[in-house]
PDB file of C-alpha atoms and ligand atoms in Angstrom:
ATOM      1  CA  MET A   1      -2.473  19.772  23.694  1.00 66.00           C
ATOM      2  CA  ARG A   2      -3.502  16.657  22.138  1.00 76.00           C
ATOM      3  CA  ARG A   3      -0.873  14.659  20.488  1.00 87.00           C
ATOM      4  CA  LYS A   4      -0.909  14.458  16.723  1.00 93.00           C
ATOM      5  CA  LEU A   5      -2.811  11.569  14.992  1.00 96.00           C
ATOM      6  CA  LYS A   6      -0.506   8.991  13.591  1.00 98.00           C
ATOM      7  CA  ILE A   7      -1.814   8.116  10.242  1.00 98.00           C
ATOM      8  CA  ALA A   8      -0.381   5.555   7.643  1.00 98.00           C
ATOM      9  CA  ILE A   9      -1.033   5.477   4.102  1.00 98.00           C
ATOM     10  CA  MET A  10      -0.793   2.021   2.414  1.00 98.00           C
ATOM     11  CA  GLY A  11      -0.628   2.549  -1.309  1.00 95.00           C
ATOM     12  CA  GLY A  12      -0.985  -0.184  -3.896  1.00 94.00           C
ATOM     13  CA  THR A  13      -2.890  -1.502  -6.932  1.00 94.00           C
ATOM     14  CA  PHE A  14      -4.588  -4.024  -4.899  1.00 97.00           C
ATOM     15  CA  ASP A  15      -5.357  -6.107  -7.785  1.00 97.00           C
ATOM     16  CA  PRO A  16      -6.637  -7.920  -5.814  1.00 98.00           C
ATOM     17  CA  VAL A  17      -5.974  -7.127  -2.154  1.00 98.00           C
ATOM     18  CA  HIS A  18      -4.768 -10.031  -0.129  1.00 98.00           C
ATOM     19  CA  TYR A  19      -3.622 -11.107   3.362  1.00 97.00           C
ATOM     20  CA  GLY A  20       0.050  -9.936   2.756  1.00 94.00           C
ATOM     21  CA  HIS A  21      -1.343  -6.340   2.552  1.00 96.00           C
ATOM     22  CA  LEU A  22      -3.689  -6.846   5.560  1.00 97.00           C
ATOM     23  CA  VAL A  23      -0.940  -8.386   7.828  1.00 96.00           C
ATOM     24  CA  ALA A  24       1.509  -5.599   6.916  1.00 95.00           C
ATOM     25  CA  GLY A  25      -0.979  -2.906   7.813  1.00 97.00           C
ATOM     26  CA  GLU A  26      -2.022  -4.533  10.994  1.00 97.00           C
ATOM     27  CA  ALA A  27       1.478  -5.325  12.188  1.00 96.00           C
ATOM     28  CA  ALA A  28       2.638  -1.698  11.465  1.00 97.00           C
ATOM     29  CA  ARG A  29      -0.296  -0.307  13.236  1.00 98.00           C
ATOM     30  CA  LYS A  30       0.582  -2.163  16.412  1.00 97.00           C
ATOM     31  CA  GLU A  31       4.414  -1.672  16.065  1.00 96.00           C
ATOM     32  CA  PHE A  32       4.154   2.184  15.448  1.00 97.00           C
ATOM     33  CA  ASN A  33       1.043   2.898  17.430  1.00 98.00           C
ATOM     34  CA  LEU A  34      -0.778   4.152  14.463  1.00 98.00           C
ATOM     35  CA  ASP A  35      -4.297   5.624  14.977  1.00 98.00           C
ATOM     36  CA  LYS A  36      -5.359   4.707  11.338  1.00 98.00           C
ATOM     37  CA  VAL A  37      -4.075   2.744   8.311  1.00 98.00           C
ATOM     38  CA  VAL A  38      -5.574   4.124   5.172  1.00 98.00           C
ATOM     39  CA  TYR A  39      -5.462   1.797   2.062  1.00 98.00           C
ATOM     40  CA  VAL A  40      -5.318   3.862  -1.127  1.00 98.00           C
ATOM     41  CA  PRO A  41      -5.934   1.910  -4.210  1.00 96.00           C
ATOM     42  CA  SER A  42      -3.994   3.589  -7.141  1.00 94.00           C
ATOM     43  CA  GLY A  43      -5.705   5.164 -10.120  1.00 89.00           C
ATOM     44  CA  ARG A  44      -3.318   4.718 -12.866  1.00 67.00           C
ATOM     45  CA  PRO A  45      -0.042   3.681 -11.451  1.00 58.00           C
ATOM     46  CA  PRO A  46       3.055   5.183 -13.214  1.00 60.00           C
ATOM     47  CA  HIS A  47       5.068   1.850 -12.831  1.00 64.00           C
ATOM     48  CA  LYS A  48       2.301  -0.473 -14.097  1.00 59.00           C
ATOM     49  CA  GLN A  49       0.978   1.512 -17.067  1.00 59.00           C
ATOM     50  CA  GLU A  50       1.817  -1.206 -19.562  1.00 54.00           C
ATOM     51  CA  LYS A  51      -0.124  -3.931 -17.783  1.00 68.00           C
ATOM     52  CA  ASN A  52      -3.698  -4.537 -17.821  1.00 85.00           C
ATOM     53  CA  ILE A  53      -5.150  -3.442 -14.469  1.00 91.00           C
ATOM     54  CA  THR A  54      -8.558  -4.170 -13.290  1.00 94.00           C
ATOM     55  CA  GLU A  55     -11.126  -1.252 -13.250  1.00 93.00           C
ATOM     56  CA  SER A  56     -10.610   0.930 -10.157  1.00 93.00           C
ATOM     57  CA  HIS A  57     -14.092   0.464  -9.055  1.00 94.00           C
ATOM     58  CA  HIS A  58     -13.580  -3.369  -8.610  1.00 97.00           C
ATOM     59  CA  ARG A  59     -10.150  -2.746  -6.803  1.00 97.00           C
ATOM     60  CA  TYR A  60     -11.799  -0.128  -4.598  1.00 97.00           C
ATOM     61  CA  LEU A  61     -14.672  -2.341  -3.613  1.00 98.00           C
ATOM     62  CA  MET A  62     -12.446  -5.350  -2.846  1.00 98.00           C
ATOM     63  CA  THR A  63     -10.218  -3.168  -0.671  1.00 98.00           C
ATOM     64  CA  VAL A  64     -13.262  -1.953   1.199  1.00 98.00           C
ATOM     65  CA  LEU A  65     -14.643  -5.635   1.663  1.00 98.00           C
ATOM     66  CA  ALA A  66     -11.191  -6.855   2.927  1.00 98.00           C
ATOM     67  CA  THR A  67     -10.818  -3.978   5.542  1.00 98.00           C
ATOM     68  CA  THR A  68     -14.438  -4.051   7.059  1.00 98.00           C
ATOM     69  CA  THR A  69     -13.460  -6.198  10.047  1.00 97.00           C
ATOM     70  CA  ASN A  70     -10.639  -3.870  11.215  1.00 98.00           C
ATOM     71  CA  ARG A  71     -11.661  -0.723  13.092  1.00 98.00           C
ATOM     72  CA  TYR A  72      -8.286   0.884  12.458  1.00 98.00           C
ATOM     73  CA  PHE A  73      -8.468   0.408   8.702  1.00 98.00           C
ATOM     74  CA  ASP A  74      -9.943   2.713   6.102  1.00 98.00           C
ATOM     75  CA  VAL A  75     -10.007   2.986   2.384  1.00 98.00           C
ATOM     76  CA  SER A  76      -9.525   6.155   0.461  1.00 98.00           C
ATOM     77  CA  ARG A  77     -10.732   6.982  -3.170  1.00 97.00           C
ATOM     78  CA  MET A  78      -8.226   9.870  -3.481  1.00 96.00           C
ATOM     79  CA  GLU A  79      -5.989   8.389  -6.145  1.00 95.00           C
ATOM     80  CA  ILE A  80      -8.839   6.714  -7.992  1.00 95.00           C
ATOM     81  CA  ASP A  81     -10.729  10.073  -8.257  1.00 94.00           C
ATOM     82  CA  ARG A  82      -7.606  12.135  -9.024  1.00 88.00           C
ATOM     83  CA  GLU A  83      -7.056  12.821 -12.703  1.00 77.00           C
ATOM     84  CA  GLY A  84      -3.966  11.439 -14.355  1.00 78.00           C
ATOM     85  CA  HIS A  85      -1.263   9.290 -12.805  1.00 81.00           C
ATOM     86  CA  SER A  86      -0.956   8.359  -9.081  1.00 83.00           C
ATOM     87  CA  TYR A  87       2.152   9.624  -7.379  1.00 92.00           C
ATOM     88  CA  ALA A  88       2.776   8.954  -3.691  1.00 94.00           C
ATOM     89  CA  VAL A  89       4.111  12.664  -3.310  1.00 96.00           C
ATOM     90  CA  ASP A  90       0.838  14.091  -4.430  1.00 95.00           C
ATOM     91  CA  THR A  91      -1.132  11.688  -2.268  1.00 96.00           C
ATOM     92  CA  VAL A  92       0.910  12.493   0.846  1.00 97.00           C
ATOM     93  CA  ALA A  93       0.523  16.165   0.195  1.00 96.00           C
ATOM     94  CA  GLN A  94      -3.147  15.761  -0.178  1.00 96.00           C
ATOM     95  CA  PHE A  95      -3.336  14.053   3.139  1.00 96.00           C
ATOM     96  CA  ASN A  96      -1.280  16.716   4.797  1.00 95.00           C
ATOM     97  CA  GLU A  97      -3.751  19.292   3.527  1.00 95.00           C
ATOM     98  CA  LYS A  98      -6.694  17.268   4.700  1.00 95.00           C
ATOM     99  CA  TYR A  99      -5.314  17.008   8.381  1.00 93.00           C
ATOM    100  CA  LYS A 100      -3.831  20.556   8.216  1.00 88.00           C
ATOM    101  CA  GLY A 101      -0.834  19.648  10.368  1.00 84.00           C
ATOM    102  CA  ARG A 102      -2.850  17.716  12.880  1.00 93.00           C
ATOM    103  CA  ALA A 103      -1.422  14.338  11.695  1.00 96.00           C
ATOM    104  CA  GLU A 104       2.038  12.717  11.564  1.00 97.00           C
ATOM    105  CA  LEU A 105       2.152  10.846   8.243  1.00 98.00           C
ATOM    106  CA  TYR A 106       3.628   7.453   7.610  1.00 98.00           C
ATOM    107  CA  PHE A 107       3.734   5.539   4.240  1.00 97.00           C
ATOM    108  CA  ILE A 108       3.674   1.703   4.382  1.00 97.00           C
ATOM    109  CA  THR A 109       5.385  -0.197   1.687  1.00 93.00           C
ATOM    110  CA  GLY A 110       6.778  -3.688   0.893  1.00 87.00           C
ATOM    111  CA  GLY A 111      10.387  -4.288   0.640  1.00 79.00           C
ATOM    112  CA  ASP A 112      10.097  -4.532  -3.111  1.00 78.00           C
ATOM    113  CA  ALA A 113       8.430  -1.021  -3.375  1.00 82.00           C
ATOM    114  CA  ILE A 114      11.051   0.504  -1.132  1.00 82.00           C
ATOM    115  CA  LEU A 115      13.870  -0.767  -3.417  1.00 78.00           C
ATOM    116  CA  GLU A 116      12.549   1.315  -6.143  1.00 86.00           C
ATOM    117  CA  ILE A 117      11.913   4.558  -4.007  1.00 88.00           C
ATOM    118  CA  LEU A 118      14.716   6.369  -5.697  1.00 86.00           C
ATOM    119  CA  THR A 119      12.843   6.365  -8.979  1.00 90.00           C
ATOM    120  CA  TRP A 120       9.805   7.724  -7.540  1.00 90.00           C
ATOM    121  CA  LYS A 121       8.664  11.309  -8.248  1.00 92.00           C
ATOM    122  CA  ARG A 122      10.236  13.998  -6.107  1.00 93.00           C
ATOM    123  CA  VAL A 123      11.467  11.440  -3.560  1.00 94.00           C
ATOM    124  CA  GLU A 124      13.126  14.023  -1.396  1.00 93.00           C
ATOM    125  CA  ASP A 125       9.999  16.011  -1.137  1.00 95.00           C
ATOM    126  CA  LEU A 126       8.087  12.856  -0.401  1.00 96.00           C
ATOM    127  CA  LEU A 127      10.584  11.975   2.452  1.00 96.00           C
ATOM    128  CA  ARG A 128      10.203  15.271   3.980  1.00 95.00           C
ATOM    129  CA  GLN A 129       6.497  15.002   4.451  1.00 96.00           C
ATOM    130  CA  CYS A 130       6.267  11.419   5.789  1.00 97.00           C
ATOM    131  CA  THR A 131       8.090   8.548   7.358  1.00 97.00           C
ATOM    132  CA  PHE A 132       8.355   5.308   5.430  1.00 96.00           C
ATOM    133  CA  ILE A 133       7.652   1.952   6.994  1.00 95.00           C
ATOM    134  CA  ALA A 134       9.337  -0.637   4.767  1.00 92.00           C
ATOM    135  CA  ALA A 135       7.819  -4.040   5.487  1.00 90.00           C
ATOM    136  CA  THR A 136      10.136  -6.816   4.539  1.00 81.00           C
ATOM    137  CA  ARG A 137       8.509  -9.300   2.265  1.00 65.00           C
ATOM    138  CA  PRO A 138       9.856 -12.790   1.506  1.00 61.00           C
ATOM    139  CA  GLY A 139      12.157 -12.809  -1.546  1.00 62.00           C
ATOM    140  CA  PHE A 140      13.176  -9.160  -1.240  1.00 63.00           C
ATOM    141  CA  ASN A 141      16.392  -8.476   0.585  1.00 68.00           C
ATOM    142  CA  LEU A 142      16.578  -5.182   2.410  1.00 66.00           C
ATOM    143  CA  GLU A 143      20.238  -5.503   3.177  1.00 70.00           C
ATOM    144  CA  GLY A 144      22.381  -2.845   1.643  1.00 75.00           C
ATOM    145  CA  LEU A 145      19.241  -0.638   1.121  1.00 77.00           C
ATOM    146  CA  GLN A 146      20.488   1.928   3.533  1.00 77.00           C
ATOM    147  CA  ASP A 147      23.910   1.979   1.868  1.00 81.00           C
ATOM    148  CA  LYS A 148      22.273   2.424  -1.558  1.00 83.00           C
ATOM    149  CA  LEU A 149      20.160   5.133  -0.271  1.00 84.00           C
ATOM    150  CA  SER A 150      22.830   7.009   1.622  1.00 86.00           C
ATOM    151  CA  GLN A 151      24.821   7.317  -1.641  1.00 88.00           C
ATOM    152  CA  LYS A 152      21.737   9.248  -3.216  1.00 87.00           C
ATOM    153  CA  LEU A 153      19.961  10.995  -0.336  1.00 89.00           C
ATOM    154  CA  PRO A 154      21.018  13.231   2.450  1.00 91.00           C
ATOM    155  CA  GLN A 155      21.403  11.449   5.805  1.00 90.00           C
ATOM    156  CA  GLN A 156      18.502  12.887   7.649  1.00 92.00           C
ATOM    157  CA  LEU A 157      16.132  11.688   4.748  1.00 93.00           C
ATOM    158  CA  CYS A 158      17.548   8.151   4.798  1.00 91.00           C
ATOM    159  CA  GLN A 159      16.578   7.985   8.415  1.00 91.00           C
ATOM    160  CA  LYS A 160      12.990   8.482   7.476  1.00 93.00           C
ATOM    161  CA  ILE A 161      12.848   5.010   5.905  1.00 92.00           C
ATOM    162  CA  ILE A 162      12.419   2.434   8.696  1.00 91.00           C
ATOM    163  CA  PRO A 163      12.884  -1.242   7.846  1.00 87.00           C
ATOM    164  CA  PHE A 164      10.158  -3.323   9.526  1.00 88.00           C
ATOM    165  CA  GLN A 165       9.905  -7.124   9.683  1.00 86.00           C
ATOM    166  CA  VAL A 166       6.449  -8.648   9.182  1.00 87.00           C
ATOM    167  CA  PRO A 167       5.546 -12.177   9.539  1.00 80.00           C
ATOM    168  CA  ALA A 168       6.597 -13.865   6.294  1.00 73.00           C
ATOM    169  CA  LEU A 169       3.800 -14.063   3.917  1.00 81.00           C
ATOM    170  CA  ALA A 170       4.758 -14.957   0.345  1.00 85.00           C
ATOM    171  CA  ILE A 171       1.565 -13.893  -1.079  1.00 93.00           C
ATOM    172  CA  SER A 172       1.321 -11.570  -4.076  1.00 94.00           C
ATOM    173  CA  SER A 173      -1.578 -10.346  -6.304  1.00 97.00           C
ATOM    174  CA  THR A 174       0.366 -11.660  -9.343  1.00 97.00           C
ATOM    175  CA  ASP A 175       0.353 -15.199  -7.969  1.00 97.00           C
ATOM    176  CA  ILE A 176      -3.362 -14.848  -7.129  1.00 98.00           C
ATOM    177  CA  ARG A 177      -4.220 -13.735 -10.702  1.00 98.00           C
ATOM    178  CA  THR A 178      -2.299 -16.702 -12.159  1.00 97.00           C
ATOM    179  CA  ARG A 179      -4.018 -19.149  -9.893  1.00 98.00           C
ATOM    180  CA  ILE A 180      -7.440 -17.904 -10.884  1.00 97.00           C
ATOM    181  CA  ARG A 181      -6.676 -18.147 -14.571  1.00 96.00           C
ATOM    182  CA  LYS A 182      -5.358 -21.738 -13.991  1.00 97.00           C
ATOM    183  CA  GLY A 183      -8.308 -22.640 -11.917  1.00 96.00           C
ATOM    184  CA  ASP A 184      -6.172 -23.277  -8.809  1.00 97.00           C
ATOM    185  CA  PRO A 185      -7.438 -22.480  -5.300  1.00 97.00           C
ATOM    186  CA  ILE A 186      -7.040 -19.092  -3.745  1.00 98.00           C
ATOM    187  CA  LYS A 187      -8.610 -19.850  -0.489  1.00 98.00           C
ATOM    188  CA  TYR A 188      -6.751 -18.702   2.585  1.00 97.00           C
ATOM    189  CA  LEU A 189      -4.717 -16.234   0.544  1.00 98.00           C
ATOM    190  CA  LEU A 190      -7.169 -13.355   0.844  1.00 98.00           C
ATOM    191  CA  PRO A 191     -10.497 -12.736   2.713  1.00 98.00           C
ATOM    192  CA  GLU A 192     -13.317 -15.020   1.655  1.00 98.00           C
ATOM    193  CA  ASN A 193     -15.724 -11.914   0.760  1.00 98.00           C
ATOM    194  CA  VAL A 194     -12.968 -10.794  -1.698  1.00 98.00           C
ATOM    195  CA  GLU A 195     -12.723 -14.222  -3.097  1.00 98.00           C
ATOM    196  CA  ASN A 196     -16.586 -14.391  -3.563  1.00 98.00           C
ATOM    197  CA  TYR A 197     -16.545 -10.952  -5.128  1.00 98.00           C
ATOM    198  CA  ILE A 198     -13.888 -11.965  -7.683  1.00 98.00           C
ATOM    199  CA  TYR A 199     -15.884 -15.064  -8.709  1.00 97.00           C
ATOM    200  CA  LYS A 200     -19.077 -13.101  -8.855  1.00 98.00           C
ATOM    201  CA  HIS A 201     -17.784 -10.602 -11.218  1.00 98.00           C
ATOM    202  CA  ARG A 202     -15.521 -13.113 -13.065  1.00 96.00           C
ATOM    203  CA  ILE A 203     -12.535 -10.819 -12.612  1.00 96.00           C
ATOM    204  CA  TYR A 204      -9.111 -12.405 -13.701  1.00 96.00           C
ATOM    205  CA  LEU A 205     -10.543 -14.996 -15.998  1.00 90.00           C
TER     206      LEU A 205
HETATM  207  P1  ATP B 301       1.548  -7.391  -7.795  1.00 58.49           P
HETATM  208  O1  ATP B 301       1.953  -8.730  -7.803  1.00 58.49           O
HETATM  209  O2  ATP B 301       0.429  -7.125  -8.820  1.00 58.49           O
HETATM  210  O3  ATP B 301       2.595  -6.350  -7.925  1.00 58.49           O
HETATM  211  P2  ATP B 301       1.275  -7.120  -4.938  1.00 58.49           P
HETATM  212  O4  ATP B 301       0.907  -8.377  -4.357  1.00 58.49           O
HETATM  213  O5  ATP B 301       2.834  -6.683  -5.043  1.00 58.49           O
HETATM  214  O6  ATP B 301       0.787  -7.171  -6.502  1.00 58.49           O
HETATM  215  P3  ATP B 301       0.708  -4.289  -4.693  1.00 58.49           P
HETATM  216  O7  ATP B 301      -0.701  -3.912  -4.816  1.00 58.49           O
HETATM  217  O8  ATP B 301       1.623  -4.111  -5.833  1.00 58.49           O
HETATM  218  O9  ATP B 301       0.525  -5.930  -4.305  1.00 58.49           O
HETATM  219  O10 ATP B 301       1.400  -3.947  -3.310  1.00 58.49           O
HETATM  220  C1  ATP B 301       0.910  -2.801  -2.583  1.00 58.49           C
HETATM  221  C2  ATP B 301       1.851  -2.663  -1.375  1.00 58.49           C
HETATM  222  O11 ATP B 301       1.941  -3.846  -0.611  1.00 58.49           O
HETATM  223  C3  ATP B 301       3.429  -2.591  -1.888  1.00 58.49           C
HETATM  224  O12 ATP B 301       4.078  -1.589  -1.090  1.00 58.49           O
HETATM  225  C4  ATP B 301       3.854  -4.017  -1.796  1.00 58.49           C
HETATM  226  O13 ATP B 301       5.354  -3.976  -1.623  1.00 58.49           O
HETATM  227  C5  ATP B 301       3.178  -4.419  -0.419  1.00 58.49           C
HETATM  228  N1  ATP B 301       2.988  -5.910  -0.354  1.00 58.49           N
HETATM  229  C6  ATP B 301       2.530  -6.704  -1.327  1.00 58.49           C
HETATM  230  N2  ATP B 301       2.436  -7.946  -1.018  1.00 58.49           N
HETATM  231  C7  ATP B 301       2.946  -7.906   0.324  1.00 58.49           C
HETATM  232  C8  ATP B 301       3.121  -9.021   1.308  1.00 58.49           C
HETATM  233  N3  ATP B 301       2.924 -10.325   0.992  1.00 58.49           N
HETATM  234  N4  ATP B 301       3.711  -8.712   2.486  1.00 58.49           N
HETATM  235  C9  ATP B 301       3.995  -7.376   2.740  1.00 58.49           C
HETATM  236  N5  ATP B 301       3.771  -6.374   1.888  1.00 58.49           N
HETATM  237  C10 ATP B 301       3.299  -6.618   0.689  1.00 58.49           C
HETATM  238 MG1   MG B 302       3.534  -5.062  -6.379  1.00 58.49          MG
END
């Protein structure tokens, strides 16, 4: 029998996508021997409702542009096309349905996102359906995370969150947006075709 495909979901607003997202995806692919890393730009993120978020079609296209040179990377419109809020638990369930048990699912997040996981919708359900790869990100300390989680979650679910060191890249979309507004360079923080797309469509100005 063929082994199950190992598929990782990388969720985010990707407003805009940058090298931090891409390096984390590629490092996780290598380390966990993943067959595919699927970037899933969010529709209406429950945690970011209050802020102005760029139209999904721009965020989707920028993510497509950023991932073209990696044969293991894919982009899904699943959350963008879904009605209402984006929740990881619904996305993972939809992936499971799509692969009908033929895939082992992973979910990649940065260290900041994993620290908030206890506030996510139906977190226990979510952890039963996939393994979390928590990429450490500069400025976010993962120490004590297991302690904090084990107070709230059953042991076998805590074990489904695997901390993972990625090369330190202190890049964030927030910083890139601020730089653009101030007229500062964003060169080398994100792929050049994404940078050109941003200027062409005058996003973040
Ligand atoms: P924002 O500043 O708008 O929150 P962001 O840079 O955090 O943007 P998101 O779209 O919020 O980007 O992040 C999507 C996922 O990528 C999250 O799990 C986040 O933790 C992770 N991530 C973001 N930046 C990095 C980075 N530099 N290295 C590793 N992971 C990252
Ligand atoms: Mg973020």
